[in-house]
Short mmCIF file of C-alpha atoms in Angstrom, two decimals:
data_model
loop_
_atom_site.label_atom_id
_atom_site.label_comp_id
_atom_site.label_asym_id
_atom_site.label_seq_id
_atom_site.Cartn_x
_atom_site.Cartn_y
_atom_site.Cartn_z
CA MET A 1 122.69 104.70 146.52
CA THR A 2 124.51 104.95 143.26
CA ASP A 3 126.74 108.04 142.42
CA GLU A 4 124.19 108.46 139.10
CA GLU A 5 121.16 108.50 141.66
CA PHE A 6 123.03 110.66 144.19
CA SER A 7 123.74 113.18 141.29
CA SER A 8 120.21 113.10 140.21
CA ASN A 9 118.92 114.13 143.78
CA VAL A 10 121.63 116.69 144.23
CA ARG A 11 120.18 118.60 141.09
CA LEU A 12 116.50 118.12 142.19
CA TYR A 13 116.87 118.84 145.98
CA HIS A 14 119.87 121.26 146.00
CA SER A 15 118.21 124.48 145.99
CA MET A 16 115.80 123.55 148.43
CA ILE A 17 117.74 121.93 150.94
CA PHE A 18 120.02 125.08 150.87
CA ARG A 19 117.12 127.05 151.20
CA VAL A 20 115.82 125.16 154.32
CA ALA A 21 119.42 125.28 156.00
CA PHE A 22 119.70 129.08 155.06
CA SER A 23 116.05 129.63 157.02
CA TYR A 24 117.73 128.28 159.92
CA VAL A 25 121.03 129.70 160.13
CA GLY A 26 120.78 132.80 158.23
CA ASN A 27 124.35 132.83 156.44
CA HIS A 28 125.21 131.14 153.32
CA ALA A 29 128.56 129.66 154.44
CA ASP A 30 127.07 127.63 157.14
CA ALA A 31 123.97 126.68 154.91
CA GLN A 32 126.24 125.36 151.99
CA ASP A 33 128.02 123.31 154.83
CA ILE A 34 124.89 121.52 156.23
CA ALA A 35 123.35 121.49 152.69
CA GLN A 36 126.84 119.21 152.23
CA ASP A 37 126.34 117.30 155.31
CA ALA A 38 122.48 116.33 154.44
CA PHE A 39 123.64 115.39 151.11
CA LEU A 40 126.80 113.28 152.10
CA LYS A 41 124.30 111.40 154.95
CA LEU A 42 121.92 110.81 151.85
CA TYR A 43 124.97 109.26 149.90
CA CYS A 44 125.71 107.12 153.10
CA GLU A 45 122.07 106.04 154.03
CA LYS A 46 121.61 102.25 153.36
CA LYS A 47 118.00 102.18 154.06
CA PRO A 48 115.96 102.25 150.84
CA PHE A 49 113.68 105.01 150.03
CA SER A 50 110.20 104.22 148.88
CA SER A 51 109.65 107.22 147.03
CA ALA A 52 111.29 110.60 145.64
CA GLU A 53 108.89 112.71 147.88
CA HIS A 54 109.94 110.28 150.81
CA ILE A 55 113.99 111.00 150.10
CA LYS A 56 112.85 114.73 149.74
CA ALA A 57 111.00 114.43 153.34
CA TRP A 58 114.05 112.58 154.77
CA LEU A 59 116.30 115.35 153.67
CA ILE A 60 114.33 118.21 155.37
CA ARG A 61 114.29 116.34 158.17
CA VAL A 62 118.16 115.60 158.33
CA THR A 63 118.69 119.43 157.06
CA VAL A 64 116.58 120.77 159.80
CA ASN A 65 118.32 118.60 162.29
CA LEU A 66 121.62 119.76 161.29
CA SER A 67 120.68 123.49 161.10
CA LYS A 68 119.63 123.37 164.68
CA ASN A 69 123.02 121.63 165.62
CA THR A 70 124.85 124.17 164.00
CA LEU A 71 122.95 126.81 165.61
CA LYS A 72 123.65 125.42 168.97
CA ALA A 73 127.15 125.58 168.19
CA SER A 74 127.00 129.59 167.33
CA ARG A 75 124.78 130.46 169.80
CA TYR A 76 127.27 132.67 171.57
CA ALA A 77 129.25 133.65 168.33
CA PHE A 78 128.23 136.55 165.98
CA ARG A 79 128.06 134.70 162.51
CA GLU A 80 128.54 137.44 160.13
CA GLU A 81 128.19 136.86 156.53
CA LEU A 82 131.18 137.08 154.52
CA THR A 83 129.91 139.13 151.63
CA ASP A 84 133.32 139.71 149.89
CA ASN A 85 132.83 135.83 148.98
CA ILE A 86 129.55 135.80 147.51
CA PRO A 87 130.46 137.60 144.29
CA ALA A 88 127.18 136.07 142.48
CA LYS A 89 125.12 138.09 145.20
CA GLU A 90 123.15 141.05 143.43
CA ALA A 91 122.15 144.05 145.70
CA GLU A 92 118.87 143.39 144.96
CA GLU A 93 118.92 139.91 145.94
CA ARG A 94 120.98 140.92 149.55
CA VAL A 95 117.93 143.15 150.40
CA LEU A 96 115.63 140.27 149.74
CA ASP A 97 117.96 138.22 152.10
CA GLU A 98 117.69 140.78 154.58
CA TYR A 99 114.01 140.44 154.83
CA LEU A 100 114.56 136.71 155.95
CA LEU A 101 117.24 137.61 158.32
CA ARG A 102 115.07 140.04 160.28
CA LEU A 103 112.52 136.77 160.98
CA ASP A 104 113.19 134.31 163.82
CA PRO A 105 114.97 131.24 162.43
CA LYS A 106 112.10 128.84 163.08
CA GLN A 107 109.70 131.43 161.55
CA ARG A 108 111.70 131.12 158.47
CA ALA A 109 111.89 127.73 158.03
CA ALA A 110 108.13 127.39 158.84
CA ILE A 111 107.58 129.90 156.03
CA TYR A 112 109.59 128.29 153.43
CA LEU A 113 108.39 124.85 153.91
CA HIS A 114 104.76 126.02 154.01
CA TYR A 115 104.52 128.70 151.46
CA TYR A 116 106.94 127.88 149.06
CA GLU A 117 107.58 124.07 149.31
CA GLY A 118 103.68 123.46 149.84
CA TYR A 119 104.07 121.49 152.57
CA SER A 120 100.56 121.47 154.94
CA VAL A 121 100.93 122.79 158.53
CA LYS A 122 100.87 119.40 159.60
CA GLU A 123 103.74 118.23 157.36
CA THR A 124 105.74 121.21 158.28
CA ALA A 125 104.98 120.65 161.91
CA LYS A 126 106.47 116.92 161.50
CA LEU A 127 109.32 118.07 159.30
CA CYS A 128 110.41 120.64 161.89
CA GLY A 129 109.75 118.75 165.19
CA ALA A 130 107.24 121.21 166.64
CA SER A 131 103.77 121.16 167.28
CA VAL A 132 100.67 122.18 164.65
CA SER A 133 99.91 125.31 166.81
CA ALA A 134 103.55 126.39 167.31
CA VAL A 135 104.04 126.51 163.30
CA ASN A 136 100.62 128.11 163.09
CA MET A 137 102.00 130.57 165.31
CA ARG A 138 105.39 131.12 163.38
CA LEU A 139 103.62 131.27 160.24
CA LEU A 140 101.25 133.83 161.41
CA ARG A 141 104.20 136.15 163.04
CA GLY A 142 106.37 135.61 160.19
CA ARG A 143 103.82 136.88 157.97
CA LYS A 144 102.92 139.43 160.12
CA GLU A 145 106.61 140.40 160.18
CA LEU A 146 107.09 139.97 156.54
CA ALA A 147 104.06 142.40 155.72
CA LYS A 148 105.18 145.05 157.76
CA MET A 149 108.60 144.91 156.05
CA LEU A 150 107.30 144.85 152.13
CA GLY A 151 104.80 147.17 153.59
CA LYS A 152 101.75 145.24 152.53
CA GLY A 153 98.94 143.98 154.31
CA GLU A 154 98.61 140.11 155.20
CA MET B 1 102.01 137.39 150.39
CA LYS B 2 102.65 134.08 148.77
CA LYS B 3 104.28 135.76 145.86
CA ALA B 4 106.50 138.00 147.69
CA ILE B 5 107.69 134.98 149.81
CA LYS B 6 108.28 133.25 146.95
CA GLU B 7 110.50 136.01 145.16
CA ILE B 8 112.48 136.21 148.53
CA TYR B 9 113.24 132.74 148.48
CA ASP B 10 113.88 132.43 144.97
CA ALA B 11 116.78 134.99 145.68
CA VAL B 12 118.29 132.52 148.16
CA THR B 13 120.45 130.82 145.71
CA PRO B 14 123.47 128.02 146.83
CA LEU B 15 127.23 129.09 146.78
CA TRP B 16 128.06 125.83 145.16
CA SER B 17 126.95 124.85 141.66
CA ASP B 18 124.89 121.28 141.42
CA ASP B 19 128.14 119.95 140.36
CA GLU B 20 130.30 121.39 142.91
CA LEU B 21 128.33 119.89 145.48
CA ILE B 22 128.06 116.50 143.55
CA ASN B 23 132.04 116.64 143.34
CA ASN B 24 133.03 117.58 146.74
CA THR B 25 130.68 115.22 148.53
CA LEU B 26 131.70 112.16 146.57
CA ARG B 27 135.39 113.15 147.37
CA LYS B 28 134.17 113.75 151.03
CA ALA B 29 132.89 110.44 151.27
CA GLU B 30 135.54 108.77 149.62
CA THR B 31 137.84 109.90 152.35
CA MET B 32 135.56 108.88 155.36
CA GLU B 33 136.50 105.48 156.50
CA ASN B 34 133.76 104.63 159.08
CA ARG B 35 130.48 106.21 157.09
CA THR B 36 128.66 103.51 158.34
CA SER B 37 128.54 103.87 161.96
CA LYS B 38 124.76 104.26 162.79
CA LYS B 39 122.52 105.38 165.92
CA ARG B 40 121.23 102.08 167.29
CA PHE B 41 118.20 103.59 168.71
CA GLY B 42 117.13 107.15 169.55
CA LYS B 43 114.83 108.47 172.11
CA PRO B 44 112.76 111.85 171.85
CA PHE B 45 113.81 114.05 174.69
CA ALA B 46 110.07 114.97 175.06
CA ALA B 47 109.59 111.32 176.21
CA ILE B 48 112.40 111.54 178.24
CA CYS B 49 111.34 114.36 180.03
CA ALA B 50 107.92 112.94 180.24
CA ALA B 51 109.14 109.83 181.97
CA ALA B 52 111.21 112.17 184.14
CA VAL B 53 108.06 114.10 185.16
CA MET B 54 105.90 111.21 185.49
CA ALA B 55 108.59 109.10 187.82
CA ALA B 56 109.08 112.76 190.00
CA ALA B 57 112.48 111.61 191.88
CA GLY B 58 112.49 108.42 189.61
CA THR B 59 113.95 108.09 186.08
CA ILE B 60 113.77 106.00 183.39
CA THR B 61 116.12 104.75 180.84
CA VAL B 62 116.34 101.89 177.95
CA GLY B 63 119.36 100.28 176.74
CA ALA B 64 120.33 96.86 175.99
CA VAL B 65 121.50 93.62 177.62
CA TYR B 66 123.82 90.82 177.27
CA LYS B 67 123.45 88.39 180.03
CA TRP B 68 126.04 89.12 182.53
CA ASP B 69 128.47 90.38 180.35
CA LEU B 70 127.91 93.68 181.17
CA SER B 71 130.28 95.58 178.93
CA GLY B 72 128.88 93.44 176.32
CA PHE B 73 125.67 94.35 177.19
CA PHE B 74 126.03 97.83 177.76
CA GLY B 75 127.95 98.00 174.62
CA LYS B 76 124.72 96.73 172.43
CA ALA B 77 122.65 99.67 174.84
CA GLN B 78 124.68 102.67 174.04
CA TYR B 79 123.89 105.04 171.31
CA LYS B 80 126.38 104.39 168.34
CA ASP B 81 125.81 107.86 167.16
CA ASP B 82 129.10 109.54 165.56
CA SER B 83 128.47 112.22 167.82
CA LEU B 84 129.27 110.15 170.81
CA ALA B 85 132.99 109.51 170.28
CA SER B 86 133.70 108.51 173.80
CA SER B 87 131.07 105.64 174.01
CA ASP B 88 133.74 103.26 173.31
CA ALA B 89 135.50 104.42 176.40
CA VAL B 90 132.69 103.97 178.50
CA ILE B 91 132.10 100.47 177.63
CA ALA B 92 135.75 99.62 177.70
CA ASN B 93 135.43 101.07 181.44
CA MET B 94 132.85 98.56 182.81
CA ASP B 95 135.27 96.01 182.36
CA LYS B 96 137.08 97.10 185.47
CA VAL B 97 133.81 97.11 187.56
CA ASP B 98 133.04 93.80 189.47
CA PHE B 99 129.34 94.37 189.02
CA SER B 100 128.76 91.04 191.22
CA ARG B 101 129.40 93.28 194.10
CA PHE B 102 126.38 95.13 193.63
CA GLY B 103 123.87 92.96 191.53
CA LYS B 104 122.34 89.66 191.14
CA PRO B 105 120.85 87.67 188.38
CA LEU B 106 117.34 87.13 187.67
CA ASP B 107 115.62 84.56 186.26
CA ASP B 108 111.66 85.73 186.05
CA VAL B 109 109.71 85.66 183.11
CA ILE B 110 106.56 87.59 181.86
CA GLU B 111 104.36 86.35 179.15
CA PHE B 112 102.61 88.16 176.47
CA GLU B 113 100.93 87.39 172.91
CA GLY B 114 103.37 86.55 170.61
CA GLY B 115 106.65 86.66 172.87
CA ARG B 116 108.05 87.02 176.82
CA VAL B 117 109.97 89.33 179.20
CA LYS B 118 112.68 88.03 180.55
CA MET B 119 114.45 89.35 183.51
CA GLU B 120 118.12 88.92 183.42
CA ALA B 121 119.59 90.72 186.14
CA VAL B 122 119.14 93.57 189.08
CA LEU B 123 121.93 96.03 189.90
CA PHE B 124 121.39 98.18 192.84
CA ASP B 125 123.63 100.71 194.78
CA MET B 126 123.10 103.41 197.36
CA MET B 127 121.75 105.59 194.87
CA ASN B 128 119.97 103.45 192.41
CA VAL B 129 118.31 100.19 191.58
CA GLU B 130 118.30 98.84 187.82
CA PHE B 131 116.84 96.19 186.34
CA LEU B 132 118.27 94.23 182.91
CA TYR B 133 115.98 92.35 180.82
CA ASN B 134 114.74 91.74 177.47
CA VAL B 135 112.25 91.13 175.27
CA GLU B 136 111.98 88.28 173.01
CA PHE B 137 109.28 87.74 169.92
CA ASP B 138 108.43 84.21 168.68
CA GLU B 139 107.86 85.71 165.25
CA PRO B 140 110.49 88.56 164.76
CA GLU B 141 109.90 89.08 161.27
CA LYS B 142 106.61 90.57 162.03
CA PHE B 143 108.37 93.02 164.07
CA ASP B 144 110.97 93.91 161.70
CA GLY B 145 111.58 97.87 161.87
CA TYR B 146 109.42 98.01 165.40
CA ASN B 147 111.02 99.15 168.82
CA THR B 148 109.53 98.45 172.05
CA GLU B 149 107.37 100.86 174.27
CA MET B 150 106.11 99.83 177.78
CA ASN B 151 104.53 100.91 180.72
CA VAL B 152 106.32 99.69 183.79
CA GLU B 153 105.21 100.24 187.56
CA ILE B 154 107.94 99.42 190.06
CA SER B 155 106.54 99.40 193.51
CA LYS B 156 108.39 99.15 197.10
CA VAL B 157 107.46 96.34 198.95
CA ASP B 158 107.18 95.12 202.68
CA LYS B 159 108.50 92.09 202.86
CA GLU B 160 106.52 90.86 205.79
CA SER B 161 103.14 92.56 204.93
CA GLY B 162 103.56 92.45 201.45
CA GLU B 163 101.83 96.30 201.25
CA SER B 164 103.43 98.32 198.55
CA GLU B 165 105.02 101.62 200.11
CA GLY B 166 105.35 103.63 197.11
CA CYS B 167 105.89 102.91 193.66
CA ARG B 168 107.21 105.04 190.33
CA PHE B 169 105.56 104.87 186.91
CA SER B 170 107.22 105.03 183.94
CA TRP B 171 107.10 104.53 179.84
CA THR B 172 110.01 103.57 178.08
CA ASN B 173 110.48 103.80 174.43
CA GLY B 174 113.43 103.47 171.92
CA ALA B 175 114.91 99.82 172.14
CA ASP B 176 114.94 98.40 168.67
CA ILE B 177 113.94 95.08 168.16
CA ILE B 178 117.01 93.12 166.82
CA ASP B 179 116.99 89.40 165.56
CA GLY B 180 113.37 89.37 167.49
CA VAL B 181 115.03 90.34 170.68
CA THR B 182 115.09 93.93 172.62
CA TYR B 183 117.54 94.49 175.33
CA GLU B 184 116.69 96.79 177.74
CA TYR B 185 117.33 98.13 181.14
CA MET B 186 115.58 100.36 183.55
CA SER B 187 116.11 102.48 186.30
CA ALA B 188 113.91 102.30 189.12
CA GLY B 189 114.97 105.58 190.76
CA PHE B 190 115.05 104.04 194.33
CA PRO B 191 118.02 104.63 196.23
CA GLN B 192 119.29 100.89 197.61
CA ASP B 193 119.41 102.85 201.22
CA ASN B 194 115.61 103.13 200.69
CA VAL B 195 114.83 99.49 199.84
CA ASN B 196 116.69 97.61 202.79
CA ASP B 197 114.86 94.43 203.95
CA HIS B 198 112.24 95.10 201.20
CA CYS B 199 111.26 93.80 197.74
CA LEU B 200 110.73 95.61 194.53
CA ARG B 201 107.64 94.65 192.44
CA PHE B 202 108.19 95.10 188.68
CA ASN B 203 104.52 95.33 187.21
CA LEU B 204 104.32 95.58 183.59
CA LYS B 205 101.19 97.02 182.79
CA GLU B 206 101.27 97.40 179.36
CA LEU B 207 103.48 96.33 176.11
CA LYS B 208 103.60 97.82 172.72
CA ALA B 209 105.52 97.62 169.62
CA HIS B 210 105.96 100.68 167.71
CA LYS B 211 107.65 102.22 164.32
CA THR B 212 107.39 105.27 162.61
CA TYR B 213 107.68 104.89 158.84
CA TYR B 214 106.77 106.99 155.85
CA ASP B 215 103.63 106.61 153.85
CA ASP B 216 103.84 107.34 150.34
CA GLU B 217 99.79 108.27 150.05
CA LEU B 218 100.07 110.74 152.73
CA GLN B 219 103.61 111.85 151.80
CA ASN B 220 104.18 112.10 155.60
CA PHE B 221 105.52 109.85 158.65
CA VAL B 222 103.34 108.23 160.85
CA ASP B 223 103.18 106.00 163.91
CA ASP B 224 102.18 102.47 163.92
CA TYR B 225 101.37 100.48 167.18
CA ILE B 226 100.83 96.84 167.93
CA ALA B 227 99.24 96.45 171.09
CA LEU B 228 100.97 93.22 173.16
CA PRO B 229 98.61 91.96 175.88
CA ILE B 230 100.02 90.53 178.70
CA ILE B 231 98.82 86.96 179.65
CA GLY B 232 98.64 85.76 182.92
CA SER B 233 100.71 87.52 185.84
CA SER B 234 102.38 90.67 184.98
CA ASP B 235 104.30 90.87 188.21
CA ILE B 236 107.48 89.74 189.28
CA LEU B 237 108.28 90.34 192.89
CA ILE B 238 112.43 91.02 193.55
CA ASP B 239 114.11 90.53 196.71
CA ILE B 240 116.95 93.13 197.07
CA ASP B 241 119.69 91.08 198.78
CA THR B 242 121.94 93.34 200.80
CA ALA B 243 124.63 91.00 200.90
CA TYR B 244 125.55 92.07 197.60
CA TYR B 245 125.49 95.92 198.96
CA GLU B 246 128.71 97.87 198.75
CA ARG B 247 129.34 101.42 199.22
CA MET B 248 131.26 102.92 196.22
CA ILE B 249 130.15 106.80 196.49
CA ARG B 250 132.76 109.41 195.97
CA THR B 251 131.59 113.18 196.61
CA ALA B 252 132.58 116.71 196.44
CA HIS B 253 131.46 119.87 197.94
CA GLY B 254 131.84 123.57 197.39
CA THR B 255 129.88 125.85 195.03
CA TYR B 256 130.00 125.70 191.56
CA GLU B 257 128.16 127.65 188.79
CA VAL B 258 127.37 126.06 185.51
CA THR B 259 126.34 128.16 182.90
CA SER B 260 124.45 127.01 179.59
CA TYR B 261 121.92 128.69 177.36
CA GLU B 262 122.48 131.96 179.35
CA LYS B 263 121.02 129.94 182.27
CA THR B 264 123.27 129.56 185.34
CA LEU B 265 122.83 126.18 187.82
CA VAL B 266 124.55 126.75 191.02
CA ILE B 267 125.66 123.32 192.27
CA ASP B 268 126.72 122.87 196.15
CA SER B 269 127.29 119.26 196.12
CA VAL B 270 127.81 116.20 194.07
CA ARG B 271 127.96 112.42 194.72
CA LEU B 272 128.82 109.83 192.29
CA SER B 273 128.03 106.05 192.69
CA PRO B 274 128.38 103.07 189.96
CA LEU B 275 125.05 103.61 188.82
CA ALA B 276 123.87 107.13 189.55
CA LEU B 277 125.12 110.88 189.52
CA ASN B 278 123.25 113.13 191.84
CA PHE B 279 123.79 116.90 192.78
CA THR B 280 122.21 119.45 194.92
CA THR B 281 121.24 122.89 194.28
CA PRO B 282 121.09 125.29 197.03
CA ALA B 283 117.68 126.69 198.47
CA GLY B 284 116.46 129.75 196.32
CA VAL B 285 117.55 128.21 193.30
CA GLU B 286 115.01 128.30 190.51
CA SER B 287 113.95 124.79 190.29
CA ASP B 288 113.13 124.95 186.93
CA THR B 289 116.88 125.76 185.93
CA PHE B 290 118.15 122.48 185.16
CA PHE B 291 115.49 121.54 183.01
CA ASP B 292 114.87 124.57 181.04
CA ILE B 293 118.99 123.93 180.40
CA MET B 294 117.97 120.24 179.26
CA HIS B 295 114.96 121.81 177.05
CA GLU B 296 117.51 124.50 175.48
CA MET B 297 119.87 121.77 174.41
CA PHE B 298 116.90 119.22 172.72
CA THR B 299 115.76 122.40 170.96
CA ILE B 300 118.52 124.43 170.05
CA GLY B 301 121.02 121.48 170.55
CA SER B 302 120.76 117.99 170.17
CA PRO B 303 120.17 115.01 172.27
CA ALA B 304 123.81 114.20 171.84
CA GLU B 305 124.44 117.32 173.40
CA LEU B 306 121.99 116.49 176.26
CA ARG B 307 123.30 113.12 176.85
CA THR B 308 126.93 114.36 176.89
CA PHE B 309 126.40 117.41 179.52
CA PHE B 310 127.57 114.87 182.50
CA LYS B 311 130.69 113.47 182.09
CA VAL B 312 133.19 111.68 184.67
CA ARG B 313 137.14 112.24 184.24
CA MET B 314 138.76 109.06 185.20
CA SER B 315 142.63 108.97 187.09
CA ASP B 316 144.05 108.04 183.48
CA GLY B 317 142.59 111.00 182.08
CA THR B 318 139.92 109.55 179.87
CA VAL B 319 136.40 111.44 180.00
CA LEU B 320 133.67 109.41 179.86
CA ASP B 321 129.96 110.15 178.91
CA ILE B 322 127.96 108.92 181.77
CA ASP B 323 124.77 110.18 181.30
CA ASN B 324 121.62 108.37 179.77
CA GLY B 325 119.32 111.64 179.25
CA SER B 326 117.05 111.76 181.94
CA ALA B 327 116.84 113.01 185.34
CA GLY B 328 114.23 113.79 188.22
CA SER B 329 114.58 116.35 191.36
CA THR B 330 113.68 115.38 194.95
CA PRO B 331 112.90 118.84 197.14
CA ARG B 332 114.49 118.72 200.57
CA ASP B 333 113.10 120.48 203.74
CA ASP B 334 115.91 123.08 203.85
CA GLY B 335 114.70 124.20 200.27
CA SER B 336 117.76 122.64 198.32
CA LEU B 337 116.92 120.31 195.52
CA VAL B 338 118.37 117.03 194.84
CA TYR B 339 118.84 115.89 190.93
CA ASP B 340 119.24 112.51 190.20
CA ILE B 341 120.79 110.92 187.40
CA PRO B 342 121.01 107.38 186.26
CA ILE B 343 124.52 106.85 184.75
CA LEU B 344 126.07 104.25 182.50
CA PRO B 345 128.05 101.88 185.07
CA VAL B 346 131.33 103.67 186.25
CA ASP B 347 134.24 102.40 187.94
CA THR B 348 134.04 105.32 191.07
CA ALA B 349 137.60 104.03 192.53
CA ASN B 350 139.28 105.54 189.51
CA ALA B 351 137.01 108.68 188.77
CA VAL B 352 138.97 111.76 189.91
CA ALA B 353 136.27 114.55 188.45
CA VAL B 354 132.78 115.16 187.61
CA ILE B 355 132.32 117.35 184.49
CA ILE B 356 128.65 118.93 184.54
CA GLY B 357 128.29 121.16 181.44
CA ASP B 358 131.91 123.00 181.05
CA VAL B 359 132.53 123.03 185.02
CA GLU B 360 135.14 120.23 186.21
CA ILE B 361 134.43 119.37 190.02
CA PRO B 362 137.32 117.65 191.29
CA LEU B 363 136.25 114.60 193.55
CA GLU B 364 137.43 114.43 197.19
#
């Protein structure tokens, strides 16, 4: 992949990949590290991609795997968000983050991929490495939790 | 609800700008000396577990074979994943082991449409029997990007009557087809003591080529299988010759608690042979604890973590990753459980400790 192609992919998918990583790890610093690692893998990948969609799905899969590894590594450590290092975060945005952080990481990822990125349940299941029924359950529970937090019915 | 979700996720923004990410990543790539190291093949843990469950006490592993140059073919067998930094040490260690003391070459062939399975060798020690073979394709270009999957039944056969006295079933998957050949090995799960004066029957029941690829129309990953029907006999009878047999077992006793993923596995003895590691858990220990830990490692951790759960420390201080990622358990009459794990061949004479999780168990 040339530097130009790489740059263009970063501009297309950086936010999405960051959100997928954030969905799993729940903190900005780790999510940014994971996003960088995912793009580094993309840059080093020698196999050709058949389309932009292929790159996108590949990046998501890599990010999900990297995120799971990070979760494993931090399983016994409390990962506190270093809020002082995130000056750009407005108070309102942080409240919205808090909604997400109250969900299970797997629910967050499923909700993001399905509702935000528009992947079908089956596609979400493949991307997350989970069964369709597990993703359905994550979506259902995640939706209920969010509805409760937002004070809305489903 | 969809709108609310969109608002919530819109508020999640990267710490770095796109330009910062581009520049930082390109700089990092530049400083990486060896960025081309790739995983040769991956084996889904679900498949490993399924094989382990199906095989009960038996286990299954797949890797690569290179004739009698064992370190050579196991070298090809190993996962070339960055996360397994010590795999080179494992391969180097194999040069120190004289495999001719517990193995013999084979020269049998099973034909299938478009190629053949060629048995190369059998290795056996007191805890495990392993078959080494390759799958060769006449038109390798047809199978570019595929790997092989096979369903094998391995039976213990009485030499005189020819009657089967029990068998193991296993599905293998994961060996990449490289230049028209896959190099594989398979653990039969029979302890050598158990097959003294018997033959083993290797019966290839089914063979497929498999690949996962991205379908542009479906915009998703799909699995493609090509059936490879077997021609003629699918049986190979192998005489286990005890003349090759040599004891190289190391043991450890005592109570050790291995804690991983908030679960505690109690171990009261360990045996290490060149081809297998086994350990026992005392009566009363939940039989699922070990597999629960393995499952957690796969779902929360990684296959690499799974494969490095068992290690061996050698007398020169080198720590070797020995596990192939599969295991089976057998209950004893006293309620204890024995777990058998086929391992990458190890020079047991120079092993000083077995490391399980974060607990180091000195060998006697």
